[in-house]
Coordinates of C-alpha atoms in Angstrom, one line a residue:
M61 CA 90.1 101.7 99.5
V62 CA 88.6 98.7 101.3
L63 CA 88.6 95.5 99.2
E64 CA 86.1 93.2 100.8
L65 CA 86.2 90.3 98.4
P66 CA 85.6 86.6 99.0
T67 CA 88.1 84.0 100.3
G68 CA 90.2 82.7 97.4
Y69 CA 89.6 85.8 95.3
G70 CA 93.3 86.7 95.0
K71 CA 93.5 89.9 97.2
T72 CA 96.9 89.1 98.5
V73 CA 98.2 88.1 95.1
A74 CA 97.1 91.4 93.7
G75 CA 99.4 93.4 95.9
P76 CA 102.3 93.9 93.5
H77 CA 99.9 94.6 90.6
L78 CA 98.2 97.3 92.7
Y79 CA 101.6 98.7 93.5
R80 CA 102.6 99.0 89.9
A81 CA 99.3 100.8 89.1
Y82 CA 99.7 103.3 91.9
R83 CA 103.3 103.9 90.9
E84 CA 102.5 104.5 87.3
A85 CA 99.8 107.0 88.4
G86 CA 102.5 108.8 90.4
L87 CA 100.8 108.2 93.8
C88 CA 103.7 106.3 95.4
W89 CA 107.1 105.0 94.5
R90 CA 107.4 102.1 97.0
A91 CA 105.1 99.8 98.9
I92 CA 104.6 98.4 102.4
H93 CA 102.4 95.2 102.7
V94 CA 101.1 94.6 106.2
F95 CA 100.2 91.1 107.3
P96 CA 98.5 90.1 110.6
L97 CA 100.5 86.8 110.9
R98 CA 104.1 85.9 110.3
A99 CA 103.1 82.7 108.5
I100 CA 101.2 84.5 105.8
L101 CA 104.2 86.9 105.3
H102 CA 106.6 84.0 104.8
K103 CA 104.5 82.2 102.2
T104 CA 103.7 85.4 100.3
L105 CA 107.2 86.6 100.2
S106 CA 108.4 83.4 98.5
R107 CA 105.6 83.7 95.9
Y108 CA 106.1 87.4 95.2
V109 CA 109.9 86.9 94.6
H110 CA 109.2 84.1 92.2
E111 CA 106.3 85.9 90.3
H112 CA 107.7 89.5 90.2
P113 CA 111.4 89.4 89.5
T114 CA 111.6 93.1 88.5
I115 CA 110.4 94.3 92.0
E116 CA 112.9 94.4 94.9
F117 CA 111.2 92.6 97.9
T118 CA 112.4 92.9 101.5
Y119 CA 110.8 91.9 104.8
Q120 CA 110.6 92.9 108.4
D121 CA 109.5 90.5 111.1
G122 CA 111.1 88.6 113.9
D123 CA 112.1 85.5 111.9
V124 CA 115.8 85.6 111.5
T125 CA 115.8 82.3 109.5
L126 CA 114.5 84.3 106.4
R127 CA 117.9 86.1 106.3
E128 CA 119.4 83.2 104.4
R129 CA 117.2 83.9 101.4
Y130 CA 115.8 87.5 101.7
V131 CA 116.9 90.9 102.9
K132 CA 115.7 91.9 106.3
D133 CA 114.6 95.6 106.3
P134 CA 113.7 97.0 109.8
Y135 CA 113.6 100.6 108.6
F136 CA 111.4 99.8 105.6
R137 CA 114.0 101.1 103.1
G138 CA 113.2 98.5 100.3
E139 CA 111.0 99.0 97.2
Y140 CA 108.3 96.6 98.4
V141 CA 108.5 95.6 102.1
L142 CA 106.4 92.8 103.6
T143 CA 105.9 93.3 107.3
T144 CA 103.6 92.4 110.2
L145 CA 101.1 94.6 111.9
D146 CA 103.2 94.7 115.0
S147 CA 106.3 95.9 113.2
F148 CA 104.3 98.4 111.0
V149 CA 102.5 100.1 113.9
H150 CA 105.7 100.5 116.0
N151 CA 107.7 101.9 113.1
L152 CA 104.9 104.3 112.2
L153 CA 104.2 105.4 115.8
R154 CA 107.7 106.2 117.1
V155 CA 109.0 102.9 118.4
P156 CA 111.2 101.7 115.6
V157 CA 111.6 97.9 115.6
A158 CA 115.3 98.1 114.9
E159 CA 115.8 99.9 118.3
V160 CA 113.0 98.3 120.3
H161 CA 115.5 96.7 122.7
K162 CA 116.4 100.3 123.9
F163 CA 112.9 100.7 125.3
L164 CA 113.6 97.9 127.8
E165 CA 116.7 99.7 129.2
R166 CA 116.4 101.9 132.3
H167 CA 117.5 105.1 130.5
L168 CA 116.4 105.8 126.9
R169 CA 118.6 108.6 125.5
A170 CA 117.9 108.7 121.8
V171 CA 115.8 106.8 119.3
H172 CA 115.7 107.3 115.5
Y173 CA 111.9 107.2 115.0
H174 CA 111.9 109.6 112.0
I175 CA 113.8 107.2 109.8
P176 CA 111.0 104.6 109.2
F177 CA 108.4 107.3 108.7
A178 CA 110.6 108.8 106.0
Y179 CA 110.2 105.6 104.1
I180 CA 106.5 105.1 104.9
Y181 CA 105.5 108.5 103.7
P182 CA 106.2 107.9 100.0
S183 CA 104.7 104.4 100.0
C184 CA 101.4 102.9 99.3
V185 CA 100.3 100.7 102.2
F186 CA 98.4 97.4 101.8
I187 CA 96.8 96.1 105.0
D188 CA 95.9 92.4 104.5
E189 CA 93.4 90.2 106.4
A190 CA 92.3 93.3 108.4
H191 CA 89.5 91.4 110.2
I192 CA 92.1 89.5 112.3
A193 CA 92.8 92.7 114.3
A194 CA 89.2 92.8 115.4
Q195 CA 89.6 89.3 117.0
D196 CA 91.8 90.8 119.7
E197 CA 89.5 90.8 122.7
A198 CA 91.6 93.4 124.6
G199 CA 91.0 95.9 121.8
K200 CA 94.7 96.8 121.5
A201 CA 95.3 95.7 117.9
L202 CA 92.2 97.5 116.6
A203 CA 93.0 100.7 118.5
A204 CA 96.5 100.6 117.0
L205 CA 95.1 100.0 113.5
K206 CA 92.6 102.8 113.8
A207 CA 95.3 105.3 115.0
S208 CA 97.6 104.2 112.2
L209 CA 95.0 104.6 109.5
E210 CA 94.3 108.2 110.7
V211 CA 98.0 109.0 110.6
L212 CA 98.4 107.6 107.1
R213 CA 95.3 109.4 105.8
G214 CA 96.5 112.7 107.4
A215 CA 99.8 112.3 105.5
E216 CA 97.9 111.4 102.3
V217 CA 99.5 108.0 102.1
P218 CA 97.4 105.7 99.7
V219 CA 96.0 102.8 101.8
V220 CA 94.3 99.6 100.6
V221 CA 92.6 97.4 103.2
M222 CA 91.9 93.8 102.3
S223 CA 89.6 91.2 103.9
A224 CA 86.8 88.8 103.1
T225 CA 85.0 89.1 106.4
L226 CA 84.8 92.6 107.9
G227 CA 81.1 92.8 108.9
G228 CA 78.9 95.7 109.6
W229 CA 81.5 97.5 111.8
K230 CA 83.6 98.4 108.7
R231 CA 81.5 101.5 107.7
E232 CA 82.2 103.4 110.8
F233 CA 85.7 102.2 111.4
F234 CA 86.9 102.9 107.8
R235 CA 84.9 106.1 107.4
G236 CA 86.0 108.0 104.3
F237 CA 87.3 104.9 102.5
T238 CA 85.8 103.7 99.2
F239 CA 84.4 100.1 99.6
I240 CA 84.9 97.7 96.7
E241 CA 82.8 94.5 96.8
L242 CA 81.1 91.9 94.5
G243 CA 77.4 91.9 93.7
E244 CA 74.8 90.8 91.2
K245 CA 75.4 93.8 89.0
D246 CA 77.8 96.7 88.5
E247 CA 76.8 99.8 90.4
E248 CA 78.3 102.8 92.2
S249 CA 77.1 105.0 95.0
D250 CA 78.7 107.4 97.4
G251 CA 81.7 105.6 98.8
R252 CA 80.7 102.1 97.5
V253 CA 81.6 100.3 94.2
V254 CA 79.9 97.0 93.4
V255 CA 81.4 94.8 90.7
H256 CA 79.7 91.9 89.0
D257 CA 82.4 89.3 88.3
G258 CA 80.7 86.8 86.0
E259 CA 83.7 84.5 85.7
F260 CA 84.1 84.2 89.5
E261 CA 80.4 83.7 89.9
R262 CA 80.3 81.0 87.2
V263 CA 83.2 79.1 88.8
F264 CA 81.7 79.1 92.3
S265 CA 78.1 78.6 91.3
Q266 CA 79.2 75.0 90.5
T267 CA 80.7 74.5 94.0
K268 CA 78.4 72.9 96.5
Y269 CA 78.8 72.5 100.3
S270 CA 76.9 70.2 102.7
V271 CA 77.0 71.0 106.4
E272 CA 76.5 68.6 109.3
V273 CA 76.7 69.2 113.0
V274 CA 78.6 66.7 115.1
D275 CA 79.6 66.4 118.8
E276 CA 83.2 67.2 119.6
T277 CA 83.7 63.6 120.8
E278 CA 83.0 62.4 117.3
V279 CA 85.7 64.5 115.6
E280 CA 88.3 61.7 115.4
K281 CA 85.8 59.1 114.2
T282 CA 84.4 61.5 111.6
A283 CA 87.9 62.3 110.3
K284 CA 88.8 58.7 109.9
K285 CA 85.6 58.0 108.1
E286 CA 86.3 60.7 105.5
I287 CA 89.9 59.6 105.1
E288 CA 88.8 56.1 104.3
R289 CA 86.6 57.6 101.6
G290 CA 89.7 59.0 100.0
R291 CA 89.0 62.6 100.8
R292 CA 91.5 65.2 102.0
V293 CA 90.6 66.4 105.5
L294 CA 91.3 69.6 107.4
V295 CA 90.5 69.6 111.2
I296 CA 90.7 72.9 113.1
I297 CA 90.4 73.0 116.9
N298 CA 91.2 76.3 118.6
N299 CA 93.1 74.7 121.4
I300 CA 96.7 73.7 120.9
Q301 CA 96.8 70.8 123.4
K302 CA 93.6 69.2 121.9
A303 CA 95.0 69.7 118.4
V304 CA 98.3 68.0 119.4
E305 CA 96.5 65.0 120.9
L306 CA 94.3 64.6 117.8
A307 CA 97.2 64.9 115.4
K308 CA 99.1 62.2 117.2
S309 CA 96.1 59.9 117.2
L310 CA 95.4 60.5 113.4
E311 CA 99.1 60.6 112.5
A312 CA 98.3 63.9 110.8
V313 CA 100.3 66.9 109.7
L314 CA 100.1 69.5 112.5
V315 CA 100.2 73.3 112.4
H316 CA 100.0 75.6 115.4
S317 CA 101.8 78.7 116.6
M318 CA 104.2 77.0 119.0
L319 CA 106.1 74.8 116.6
T320 CA 109.7 75.7 116.0
R321 CA 110.5 77.4 112.7
E322 CA 112.0 74.2 111.4
D323 CA 108.9 72.1 112.2
R324 CA 106.6 74.8 110.9
Q325 CA 108.4 74.9 107.5
V326 CA 108.3 71.1 107.3
A327 CA 104.6 71.0 108.1
E328 CA 103.8 73.7 105.6
G329 CA 105.8 71.9 102.9
M330 CA 103.6 68.8 103.5
L331 CA 100.2 70.6 103.3
G332 CA 99.8 70.1 99.6
G333 CA 100.0 66.3 99.6
A334 CA 98.8 65.5 103.1
R335 CA 95.6 63.3 103.5
I336 CA 94.8 64.9 106.8
V337 CA 95.9 68.1 108.5
V338 CA 95.1 69.2 112.0
G339 CA 95.6 72.8 113.1
T340 CA 94.6 75.7 115.2
S341 CA 93.4 79.2 114.0
A342 CA 97.1 79.6 112.9
I343 CA 96.1 77.8 109.7
E344 CA 92.9 79.7 108.8
A345 CA 94.5 82.5 106.8
G346 CA 97.1 82.6 104.2
V347 CA 97.2 78.9 103.4
D348 CA 96.6 78.5 99.7
V349 CA 95.8 74.8 99.8
S350 CA 92.4 73.1 99.0
F351 CA 90.7 70.3 101.0
D352 CA 87.6 68.2 100.4
V353 CA 86.4 68.2 104.1
L354 CA 86.6 70.6 107.0
I355 CA 85.9 69.6 110.6
T356 CA 86.0 72.7 112.7
S357 CA 85.0 74.2 116.1
A358 CA 82.3 76.8 115.5
D359 CA 84.3 79.8 116.7
A360 CA 83.8 83.4 115.5
A361 CA 82.0 83.6 112.2
E362 CA 84.9 85.4 110.6
S363 CA 87.2 82.4 111.4
V364 CA 84.7 79.8 110.2
V365 CA 84.2 81.6 106.9
Q366 CA 88.0 81.7 106.4
R367 CA 88.3 78.0 107.2
V368 CA 85.5 77.1 104.8
G369 CA 87.5 79.0 102.2
R370 CA 90.1 76.2 102.4
V371 CA 87.5 73.6 101.1
C372 CA 87.0 73.5 97.4
R373 CA 89.2 76.6 97.4
Y374 CA 89.5 76.9 93.7
G375 CA 85.8 76.4 92.9
G376 CA 84.5 74.5 89.9
D377 CA 82.6 71.2 90.0
C378 CA 83.5 70.4 93.6
E379 CA 81.5 69.1 96.5
G380 CA 82.8 70.1 99.9
K381 CA 81.8 68.7 103.2
I382 CA 81.7 70.8 106.4
Y383 CA 81.4 69.3 109.9
L384 CA 80.8 71.8 112.8
F385 CA 80.9 71.3 116.5
G386 CA 80.5 73.6 119.4
K387 CA 77.9 76.0 120.8
N388 CA 77.4 78.0 117.5
A389 CA 77.4 75.0 115.2
E390 CA 73.6 75.0 114.6
T391 CA 73.6 78.7 113.7
Y392 CA 76.4 78.3 111.1
A393 CA 74.8 75.2 109.7
S394 CA 71.9 77.4 108.4
V395 CA 74.3 79.1 105.9
R396 CA 73.4 78.2 102.4
E397 CA 76.1 80.2 100.5
W398 CA 79.7 80.2 101.6
R399 CA 81.6 81.7 98.7
L400 CA 79.3 84.4 97.1
P401 CA 78.5 86.7 99.9
Y402 CA 75.9 88.8 98.0
R403 CA 73.7 85.7 97.4
G404 CA 70.7 85.0 99.7
G405 CA 71.5 82.8 102.7
S406 CA 75.2 83.8 102.8
Y407 CA 77.3 84.1 105.9
T408 CA 77.3 88.0 105.9
S409 CA 74.5 88.3 108.5
L410 CA 76.7 86.3 110.9
L411 CA 79.7 88.6 110.8
R412 CA 80.0 90.9 113.8
G413 CA 78.2 94.2 113.6
E414 CA 80.2 95.9 116.3
V415 CA 83.8 95.8 117.6
R416 CA 85.6 97.5 120.4
W417 CA 89.0 99.1 120.7
D418 CA 91.0 100.4 123.6
P419 CA 90.1 104.1 123.7
G420 CA 93.0 104.9 126.1
L421 CA 95.5 103.4 123.8
Y422 CA 93.9 105.0 120.7
W423 CA 94.1 108.5 122.4
L424 CA 97.7 107.9 123.4
L425 CA 98.9 106.8 120.0
K426 CA 97.2 109.8 118.4
Q427 CA 99.0 112.1 120.9
I428 CA 102.4 110.4 120.1
A429 CA 101.8 110.8 116.3
G430 CA 100.7 114.5 116.7
F431 CA 104.1 115.9 117.7
I432 CA 107.1 116.4 115.5
H433 CA 109.3 115.6 118.5
V434 CA 108.5 113.3 121.5
L435 CA 110.9 112.9 124.4
P436 CA 112.4 109.3 124.3
E437 CA 111.7 108.8 128.0
E438 CA 108.0 109.6 127.4
L439 CA 107.9 107.1 124.6
R440 CA 109.4 104.5 126.8
K441 CA 106.8 105.1 129.5
A442 CA 103.9 104.8 127.0
Y443 CA 105.4 101.6 125.5
L444 CA 105.9 99.9 128.9
R445 CA 102.5 101.1 130.2
Y446 CA 100.9 99.0 127.4
G447 CA 102.8 95.8 128.1
A448 CA 105.9 96.5 125.8
S449 CA 103.7 96.5 122.7
F450 CA 101.1 98.8 121.2
V451 CA 99.5 95.9 119.3
R452 CA 99.4 92.7 121.5
S453 CA 101.9 91.9 124.2
A454 CA 105.7 91.6 124.6
L455 CA 107.3 89.0 122.3
I456 CA 110.1 86.6 123.3
E457 CA 112.0 83.8 121.6
V458 CA 111.3 80.3 123.0
C459 CA 113.9 77.7 122.1
T460 CA 114.6 74.0 122.5
D461 CA 118.3 74.3 123.4
V462 CA 120.5 76.7 125.3
E463 CA 122.6 77.5 122.2
P464 CA 120.2 76.7 119.3
D465 CA 120.0 77.5 115.7
A466 CA 117.2 80.0 115.1
G467 CA 115.2 77.3 113.3
R468 CA 114.8 75.5 116.6
C469 CA 113.0 78.5 118.2
F470 CA 109.6 80.2 117.8
T471 CA 108.3 83.6 118.9
A472 CA 105.6 83.8 121.5
S473 CA 103.9 86.5 123.6
L474 CA 105.6 86.6 127.0
D475 CA 102.3 86.0 128.9
R476 CA 101.7 82.7 126.9
A477 CA 105.3 81.7 127.0
A478 CA 105.3 82.0 130.8
E479 CA 102.7 79.2 130.9
L480 CA 105.0 76.7 129.0
P481 CA 107.4 74.2 130.6
I482 CA 110.4 76.6 130.8
S483 CA 113.6 75.5 132.5
A484 CA 115.5 78.8 132.3
A485 CA 116.0 82.1 130.6
V486 CA 119.4 82.8 129.0
A487 CA 121.2 85.6 127.3
G488 CA 124.8 85.1 126.4
G489 CA 126.6 83.9 129.6
C490 CA 123.7 85.0 131.8
K491 CA 121.1 82.6 133.2
L492 CA 117.9 83.6 134.9
D493 CA 114.9 82.0 136.5
P494 CA 111.9 81.5 134.1
P495 CA 109.4 84.4 134.0
P496 CA 106.4 84.2 136.5
R497 CA 102.9 83.6 135.4
C498 CA 101.5 86.9 134.2
E499 CA 98.2 87.6 135.9
R500 CA 98.9 91.2 134.9
A501 CA 100.9 92.4 131.9
E502 CA 103.0 94.6 134.1
K503 CA 104.4 91.7 136.0
C504 CA 105.9 90.1 132.8
V505 CA 107.1 93.4 131.5
W506 CA 109.1 94.2 134.7
W507 CA 110.6 90.7 134.7
L508 CA 111.7 91.5 131.1
I509 CA 113.2 94.9 132.1
N510 CA 115.1 93.4 135.0
A511 CA 116.4 90.6 132.7
V512 CA 117.7 93.1 130.2
E513 CA 119.3 95.1 133.0
Q514 CA 121.1 92.0 134.4
C515 CA 122.1 90.4 131.1
G516 CA 122.5 93.4 128.7
E517 CA 120.1 91.9 126.1
V518 CA 116.7 90.3 125.8
P519 CA 116.9 86.7 127.0
R520 CA 115.6 83.5 125.3
L521 CA 113.4 81.0 127.1
I522 CA 114.6 77.4 127.1
L523 CA 112.0 74.6 127.0
E524 CA 112.2 71.7 129.4
R525 CA 110.7 69.4 126.7
Y526 CA 109.8 69.6 123.1
T527 CA 108.5 66.8 120.8
P528 CA 109.6 67.3 117.2
G529 CA 106.6 67.9 115.0
Y530 CA 104.2 68.4 117.9
G531 CA 105.6 71.1 120.2
P532 CA 106.1 71.6 124.0
F533 CA 103.0 69.6 125.0

């Protein structure tokens, strides 16, 4: 199924309830919930454990700080596993995350890729916020998702895809799925089920939004004006350095992808009571907090809709104010309905109608999945050919100290990390020069392979500077 339901509808919260229904029907006896971003996984894991004490929850992503409270599960052995798209794709398509370090060694002799699939096969799989994969301009994430969906369907694994903003491309991409959406009345046709939710409609029919276009130079002044009126303000700028500068000037809570885990946890803990929050796109999904005002760059329509979903998030008698800036601002200002997509004047016409995925990667992943046995060295070649990741690019730990606690680190793609102020790369007693700027993915990958050969393990990058609460800028 594809659940295309509005922001704030409770799709993610429904995961354990869907799992129980599937299990009682005898369709699966475990679950794997796939998230596009680590931040969403972390917040959801805490909520699930609190609300569903009879289900055994485990997780798999690169954040070792979660081990203090939850069970890490790289082979997906738990009853209900929360994981990222990166981890899921690699476990499904023969590069198990528990052994991914082996693929950076010169000679790959053996890899236990059948183990995670043995646990995926009897599961139902929930793929959350699926639209984020389509925002990858290189087309890798969408190619990996498409190949994964075909493997799962071929194995008759139940799959539920969740999103509020898929757009017209969904019909072809998810061909053969049943689409569930809201509408003015209940109806059902071939492959499409429309549900009229009178309660949800009543709650959000009372919610009003006013939209105003401003210049980017007016963002700070506009934010201060709304704060003085006693309103809670969320500002989203899709540029980390600009977000940092604005947060310092406004003395705001700041959220972006290059904060250490300690700082990110502190910031997320302050979201509920903060008068003003500044963030990048890292805050647009999975943050269950409501604001009165949104000031945002007019980026992709899918992103803007998700951000508006953080204003008057719970509906009711609420008046939200939206300020837009950037080249698409006037277009988005014409939207009259932000929360009930089936109403006239909604945002649905602005969602992308077409997407692209990497056809070479898609073909390769289908070949890998089509054989019972694949030679380890052939897997290694494929993995390295695509930049040490089938989904995005190689990931590496970036830390503030040579011997840090994991909380004083964050995970970044190697190409982005190479652009940061890095003093050294370290692994145990081994110290290396920082990675070069990566004009091509292969350049970074070979630096990583040589580092593993010299040091015997994947190195960490050490920052020359880091300002607590703001990051390496």
